[in-house]
């Protein structure tokens, strides 16, 4: 990974973000609203945790045929992704509540989703939100050799099939969190002295990681076996749960940044990016299905990625309202505002983009 930190332009000749920030602040002031979550988010938290945990307790309490067992694990996976997108995400951005301890609790839900707070905050809040779509800095673009997400990444012959096999790999996202990713990330981030907020001693980070992993596997593997569920059903259900959540989370995040319209800016010889940070977000991010109530509700507003990237500390329950402000301001400044009207259109763009990136460079 390139460790030379990119520098964003500080000259916003269009005064885009200053104008936008003023307008968004006025919206909250005029409507007497907090920028954090409200009763809608609190109710949604109950809904998502119910979808996530109710099937788990049913599985522990009842014997059932394998098809029903696996179906309930699919539901758990749907709930797992829902908690991640709606509760954990807002919590770790400090957007769930105005109270920091509430954000810590909600952000800490990642521990029963297979992840780690420290790793997620560094990878997502620091690297992804700062260096969006910049190869070598935004780790969301990193998939080893198996996937090619940018034209600058090295091409291999098997990439010409990536638009076919990608979806099978997407399902491994959260499974990898649980097994390997957290350990590799922690080693890498601590070596680079990266942190989001307070920097804690490495021994505290490692101890937290190990203890929470023990608790995690106790909940999802050990307890079901101890209570009489066959070990092979537990392992199979665990894989189904993770595969379901992994596909959902991977696709949602890919539709925001790895589509035909979005760009992958390259720093110049001096390490500078052409645009300011805020304008950079417009060129590298896209929305999808903004008017679809179900998509808005379930994805935690992550279909409004433009608004999220510009205002990550505002709860997603407000994105649909501030979207028009962002869209209008971008239009006035003659800046892009990428948006797919439907989820289907965004998915089509993503896989078409993968197909193009999979072509041999000199033939593309």
PDB file of C-alpha atoms in Angstrom, residues 104-280:
ATOM      1  CA  UNK A 104     -20.119   3.745  22.149  1.00  0.00           C
ATOM      2  CA  UNK A 105     -22.736   1.164  23.089  1.00  0.00           C
ATOM      3  CA  UNK A 106     -24.397   1.221  19.679  1.00  0.00           C
ATOM      4  CA  UNK A 107     -21.066   1.282  17.878  1.00  0.00           C
ATOM      5  CA  UNK A 108     -19.970  -1.626  20.054  1.00  0.00           C
ATOM      6  CA  UNK A 109     -22.694  -3.774  18.497  1.00  0.00           C
ATOM      7  CA  UNK A 110     -20.045  -4.569  15.895  1.00  0.00           C
ATOM      8  CA  UNK A 111     -18.563  -7.054  18.366  1.00  0.00           C
ATOM      9  CA  UNK A 112     -21.535  -9.392  17.903  1.00  0.00           C
ATOM     10  CA  UNK A 113     -21.448  -8.767  14.145  1.00  0.00           C
ATOM     11  CA  UNK A 114     -17.936 -10.272  13.892  1.00  0.00           C
ATOM     12  CA  UNK A 115     -15.966  -6.997  13.749  1.00  0.00           C
ATOM     13  CA  UNK A 116     -13.860  -4.718  15.929  1.00  0.00           C
ATOM     14  CA  UNK A 117     -14.543  -1.061  16.774  1.00  0.00           C
ATOM     15  CA  UNK A 118     -10.925   0.134  16.477  1.00  0.00           C
ATOM     16  CA  UNK A 119     -10.311  -1.545  13.118  1.00  0.00           C
ATOM     17  CA  UNK A 120     -13.624  -0.425  11.669  1.00  0.00           C
ATOM     18  CA  UNK A 121     -13.190   3.190  12.736  1.00  0.00           C
ATOM     19  CA  UNK A 122      -9.696   3.400  11.246  1.00  0.00           C
ATOM     20  CA  UNK A 123     -10.562   1.581   8.031  1.00  0.00           C
ATOM     21  CA  UNK A 124     -13.902   3.313   7.486  1.00  0.00           C
ATOM     22  CA  UNK A 125     -13.889   6.678   9.280  1.00  0.00           C
ATOM     23  CA  UNK A 126     -10.243   7.545   8.691  1.00  0.00           C
ATOM     24  CA  UNK A 127      -9.104   5.849   5.483  1.00  0.00           C
ATOM     25  CA  UNK A 128     -12.294   5.425   3.461  1.00  0.00           C
ATOM     26  CA  UNK A 129     -13.987   8.714   4.356  1.00  0.00           C
ATOM     27  CA  UNK A 130     -10.816  10.745   3.958  1.00  0.00           C
ATOM     28  CA  UNK A 131      -9.252   9.132   0.880  1.00  0.00           C
ATOM     29  CA  UNK A 132     -12.385   7.906  -0.874  1.00  0.00           C
ATOM     30  CA  UNK A 133     -11.627   5.879  -4.018  1.00  0.00           C
ATOM     31  CA  UNK A 134      -7.908   6.654  -3.952  1.00  0.00           C
ATOM     32  CA  UNK A 135      -6.061   3.420  -4.688  1.00  0.00           C
ATOM     33  CA  UNK A 136      -3.467   2.600  -2.044  1.00  0.00           C
ATOM     34  CA  UNK A 137      -5.254   4.572   0.671  1.00  0.00           C
ATOM     35  CA  UNK A 138      -8.925   3.586   0.592  1.00  0.00           C
ATOM     36  CA  UNK A 139      -8.890  -0.039   1.682  1.00  0.00           C
ATOM     37  CA  UNK A 140     -12.390  -0.596   0.285  1.00  0.00           C
ATOM     38  CA  UNK A 141     -10.608  -0.847  -3.067  1.00  0.00           C
ATOM     39  CA  UNK A 142      -8.242  -3.530  -1.781  1.00  0.00           C
ATOM     40  CA  UNK A 143      -9.176  -7.150  -2.517  1.00  0.00           C
ATOM     41  CA  UNK A 144      -5.764  -8.672  -3.079  1.00  0.00           C
ATOM     42  CA  UNK A 145      -5.212  -9.926  -6.605  1.00  0.00           C
ATOM     43  CA  UNK A 146      -8.598 -11.566  -6.961  1.00  0.00           C
ATOM     44  CA  UNK A 147     -10.562  -8.370  -7.772  1.00  0.00           C
ATOM     45  CA  UNK A 148      -9.665  -5.328  -9.858  1.00  0.00           C
ATOM     46  CA  UNK A 149     -11.665  -2.281  -8.759  1.00  0.00           C
ATOM     47  CA  UNK A 150      -9.668   0.458 -10.530  1.00  0.00           C
ATOM     48  CA  UNK A 151      -7.815   0.907 -13.809  1.00  0.00           C
ATOM     49  CA  UNK A 152      -4.622   1.553 -11.861  1.00  0.00           C
ATOM     50  CA  UNK A 153      -4.683  -1.878 -10.188  1.00  0.00           C
ATOM     51  CA  UNK A 154      -2.628  -4.621 -11.798  1.00  0.00           C
ATOM     52  CA  UNK A 155      -4.511  -6.738 -14.310  1.00  0.00           C
ATOM     53  CA  UNK A 156      -4.524 -10.547 -14.341  1.00  0.00           C
ATOM     54  CA  UNK A 157      -6.125 -12.860 -16.898  1.00  0.00           C
ATOM     55  CA  UNK A 158      -8.721 -14.155 -14.454  1.00  0.00           C
ATOM     56  CA  UNK A 159     -10.086 -10.621 -13.979  1.00  0.00           C
ATOM     57  CA  UNK A 160     -12.032 -11.001 -17.231  1.00  0.00           C
ATOM     58  CA  UNK A 161     -14.383 -13.248 -15.263  1.00  0.00           C
ATOM     59  CA  UNK A 162     -14.640 -11.030 -12.182  1.00  0.00           C
ATOM     60  CA  UNK A 163     -18.123  -9.766 -12.975  1.00  0.00           C
ATOM     61  CA  UNK A 164     -19.239 -13.396 -12.666  1.00  0.00           C
ATOM     62  CA  UNK A 165     -17.346 -14.591  -9.598  1.00  0.00           C
ATOM     63  CA  UNK A 166     -17.383 -11.320  -7.614  1.00  0.00           C
ATOM     64  CA  UNK A 167     -20.751 -11.934  -5.967  1.00  0.00           C
ATOM     65  CA  UNK A 168     -19.512 -15.252  -4.557  1.00  0.00           C
ATOM     66  CA  UNK A 169     -16.539 -13.473  -2.971  1.00  0.00           C
ATOM     67  CA  UNK A 170     -18.717 -10.664  -1.603  1.00  0.00           C
ATOM     68  CA  UNK A 171     -20.421 -13.161   0.672  1.00  0.00           C
ATOM     69  CA  UNK A 172     -17.142 -13.770   2.495  1.00  0.00           C
ATOM     70  CA  UNK A 173     -16.843 -10.195   3.810  1.00  0.00           C
ATOM     71  CA  UNK A 174     -18.065 -10.620   7.382  1.00  0.00           C
ATOM     72  CA  UNK A 175     -16.779 -14.197   7.615  1.00  0.00           C
ATOM     73  CA  UNK A 176     -13.297 -12.836   6.923  1.00  0.00           C
ATOM     74  CA  UNK A 177     -13.855 -10.179   9.609  1.00  0.00           C
ATOM     75  CA  UNK A 178     -14.462 -12.929  12.123  1.00  0.00           C
ATOM     76  CA  UNK A 179     -11.566 -15.176  11.119  1.00  0.00           C
ATOM     77  CA  UNK A 180      -8.625 -13.174   9.744  1.00  0.00           C
ATOM     78  CA  UNK A 181      -9.255  -9.555   8.724  1.00  0.00           C
ATOM     79  CA  UNK A 182      -9.417  -8.054  12.214  1.00  0.00           C
ATOM     80  CA  UNK A 183      -6.076  -9.564  13.226  1.00  0.00           C
ATOM     81  CA  UNK A 184      -4.317  -8.447  10.043  1.00  0.00           C
ATOM     82  CA  UNK A 185      -5.811  -4.950  10.178  1.00  0.00           C
ATOM     83  CA  UNK A 186      -4.933  -4.424  13.827  1.00  0.00           C
ATOM     84  CA  UNK A 187      -1.324  -5.414  13.218  1.00  0.00           C
ATOM     85  CA  UNK A 188      -1.124  -3.063  10.234  1.00  0.00           C
ATOM     86  CA  UNK A 189      -2.885  -0.095  11.848  1.00  0.00           C
ATOM     87  CA  UNK A 190      -0.955  -0.257  15.122  1.00  0.00           C
ATOM     88  CA  UNK A 191       2.309  -0.436  13.195  1.00  0.00           C
ATOM     89  CA  UNK A 192       1.313   2.787  11.405  1.00  0.00           C
ATOM     90  CA  UNK A 193       0.079   4.418  14.668  1.00  0.00           C
ATOM     91  CA  UNK A 194      -3.351   4.980  13.167  1.00  0.00           C
ATOM     92  CA  UNK A 195      -6.304   5.789  15.377  1.00  0.00           C
ATOM     93  CA  UNK A 196      -9.709   7.443  15.387  1.00  0.00           C
ATOM     94  CA  UNK A 197      -9.927   9.556  18.517  1.00  0.00           C
ATOM     95  CA  UNK A 198      -8.031   8.403  21.588  1.00  0.00           C
ATOM     96  CA  UNK A 199      -4.912   6.336  20.901  1.00  0.00           C
ATOM     97  CA  UNK A 200      -4.828   3.400  23.303  1.00  0.00           C
ATOM     98  CA  UNK A 201      -1.873   1.161  24.063  1.00  0.00           C
ATOM     99  CA  UNK A 202      -1.469  -1.801  21.686  1.00  0.00           C
ATOM    100  CA  UNK A 203      -1.828  -4.261  24.567  1.00  0.00           C
ATOM    101  CA  UNK A 204      -5.309  -2.856  25.257  1.00  0.00           C
ATOM    102  CA  UNK A 205      -6.271  -3.143  21.598  1.00  0.00           C
ATOM    103  CA  UNK A 206      -5.057  -6.743  21.332  1.00  0.00           C
ATOM    104  CA  UNK A 207      -6.642  -7.769  24.616  1.00  0.00           C
ATOM    105  CA  UNK A 208      -9.981  -6.280  23.556  1.00  0.00           C
ATOM    106  CA  UNK A 209      -9.783  -8.033  20.209  1.00  0.00           C
ATOM    107  CA  UNK A 210      -9.055 -11.451  21.709  1.00  0.00           C
ATOM    108  CA  UNK A 211     -11.694 -11.207  24.451  1.00  0.00           C
ATOM    109  CA  UNK A 212     -14.420 -10.033  22.061  1.00  0.00           C
ATOM    110  CA  UNK A 213     -13.560 -12.788  19.576  1.00  0.00           C
ATOM    111  CA  UNK A 214     -13.883 -15.383  22.338  1.00  0.00           C
ATOM    112  CA  UNK A 215     -17.277 -13.938  23.281  1.00  0.00           C
ATOM    113  CA  UNK A 216     -18.337 -13.819  19.622  1.00  0.00           C
ATOM    114  CA  UNK A 217     -17.541 -17.453  18.875  1.00  0.00           C
ATOM    115  CA  UNK A 218     -19.044 -18.493  22.198  1.00  0.00           C
ATOM    116  CA  UNK A 219     -22.357 -16.894  21.200  1.00  0.00           C
ATOM    117  CA  UNK A 220     -22.555 -18.230  17.661  1.00  0.00           C
ATOM    118  CA  UNK A 221     -20.691 -21.545  17.876  1.00  0.00           C
ATOM    119  CA  UNK A 222     -20.158 -22.818  21.423  1.00  0.00           C
ATOM    120  CA  UNK A 223     -23.546 -22.080  23.032  1.00  0.00           C
ATOM    121  CA  UNK A 224     -25.642 -23.692  20.261  1.00  0.00           C
ATOM    122  CA  UNK A 225     -23.502 -26.852  20.402  1.00  0.00           C
ATOM    123  CA  UNK A 226     -23.661 -27.005  24.205  1.00  0.00           C
ATOM    124  CA  UNK A 227     -27.451 -26.681  24.014  1.00  0.00           C
ATOM    125  CA  UNK A 228     -27.702 -29.671  21.727  1.00  0.00           C
ATOM    126  CA  UNK A 229     -27.571 -28.372  18.164  1.00  0.00           C
ATOM    127  CA  UNK A 230     -25.471 -30.652  15.954  1.00  0.00           C
ATOM    128  CA  UNK A 231     -22.037 -29.174  15.332  1.00  0.00           C
ATOM    129  CA  UNK A 232     -22.345 -29.508  11.559  1.00  0.00           C
ATOM    130  CA  UNK A 233     -25.667 -27.620  11.588  1.00  0.00           C
ATOM    131  CA  UNK A 234     -24.092 -24.881  13.701  1.00  0.00           C
ATOM    132  CA  UNK A 235     -21.140 -24.506  11.319  1.00  0.00           C
ATOM    133  CA  UNK A 236     -23.377 -24.603   8.229  1.00  0.00           C
ATOM    134  CA  UNK A 237     -25.783 -22.079   9.745  1.00  0.00           C
ATOM    135  CA  UNK A 238     -22.853 -19.841  10.707  1.00  0.00           C
ATOM    136  CA  UNK A 239     -21.646 -19.854   7.099  1.00  0.00           C
ATOM    137  CA  UNK A 240     -25.136 -19.155   5.724  1.00  0.00           C
ATOM    138  CA  UNK A 241     -25.618 -16.271   8.172  1.00  0.00           C
ATOM    139  CA  UNK A 242     -22.321 -14.679   7.208  1.00  0.00           C
ATOM    140  CA  UNK A 243     -22.752 -15.244   3.501  1.00  0.00           C
ATOM    141  CA  UNK A 244     -26.150 -13.536   3.551  1.00  0.00           C
ATOM    142  CA  UNK A 245     -24.866 -10.530   5.503  1.00  0.00           C
ATOM    143  CA  UNK A 246     -21.669 -10.357   3.450  1.00  0.00           C
ATOM    144  CA  UNK A 247     -23.456 -10.181   0.107  1.00  0.00           C
ATOM    145  CA  UNK A 248     -25.844  -7.482   1.337  1.00  0.00           C
ATOM    146  CA  UNK A 249     -23.155  -5.290   2.908  1.00  0.00           C
ATOM    147  CA  UNK A 250     -20.683  -5.689   0.040  1.00  0.00           C
ATOM    148  CA  UNK A 251     -23.196  -4.853  -2.668  1.00  0.00           C
ATOM    149  CA  UNK A 252     -24.557  -1.820  -0.804  1.00  0.00           C
ATOM    150  CA  UNK A 253     -21.085  -0.343  -0.366  1.00  0.00           C
ATOM    151  CA  UNK A 254     -19.937  -1.199  -3.898  1.00  0.00           C
ATOM    152  CA  UNK A 255     -22.919   0.581  -5.436  1.00  0.00           C
ATOM    153  CA  UNK A 256     -21.752   3.801  -3.835  1.00  0.00           C
ATOM    154  CA  UNK A 257     -18.205   3.863  -5.189  1.00  0.00           C
ATOM    155  CA  UNK A 258     -17.447   1.150  -7.739  1.00  0.00           C
ATOM    156  CA  UNK A 259     -19.762   2.080 -10.592  1.00  0.00           C
ATOM    157  CA  UNK A 260     -19.238   3.547 -14.046  1.00  0.00           C
ATOM    158  CA  UNK A 261     -19.823   7.169 -13.060  1.00  0.00           C
ATOM    159  CA  UNK A 262     -17.532   7.490 -10.041  1.00  0.00           C
ATOM    160  CA  UNK A 263     -13.860   8.364 -10.402  1.00  0.00           C
ATOM    161  CA  UNK A 264     -10.587   7.179  -8.871  1.00  0.00           C
ATOM    162  CA  UNK A 265      -8.485  10.364  -8.590  1.00  0.00           C
ATOM    163  CA  UNK A 266      -4.721   9.976  -8.669  1.00  0.00           C
ATOM    164  CA  UNK A 267      -2.427  12.293  -6.668  1.00  0.00           C
ATOM    165  CA  UNK A 268       0.036  14.259  -8.818  1.00  0.00           C
ATOM    166  CA  UNK A 269       3.820  14.090  -8.501  1.00  0.00           C
ATOM    167  CA  UNK A 270       3.606  16.198  -5.340  1.00  0.00           C
ATOM    168  CA  UNK A 271       0.958  13.967  -3.797  1.00  0.00           C
ATOM    169  CA  UNK A 272      -1.791  16.544  -4.338  1.00  0.00           C
ATOM    170  CA  UNK A 273      -5.398  15.815  -5.289  1.00  0.00           C
ATOM    171  CA  UNK A 274      -6.993  18.207  -7.777  1.00  0.00           C
ATOM    172  CA  UNK A 275     -10.087  19.014  -5.711  1.00  0.00           C
ATOM    173  CA  UNK A 276     -10.917  19.944  -2.150  1.00  0.00           C
ATOM    174  CA  UNK A 277     -12.020  17.087   0.101  1.00  0.00           C
ATOM    175  CA  UNK A 278     -15.732  17.936  -0.218  1.00  0.00           C
ATOM    176  CA  UNK A 279     -15.711  18.225  -4.011  1.00  0.00           C
ATOM    177  CA  UNK A 280     -13.655  15.022  -4.152  1.00  0.00           C
TER     178      UNK A 280
END
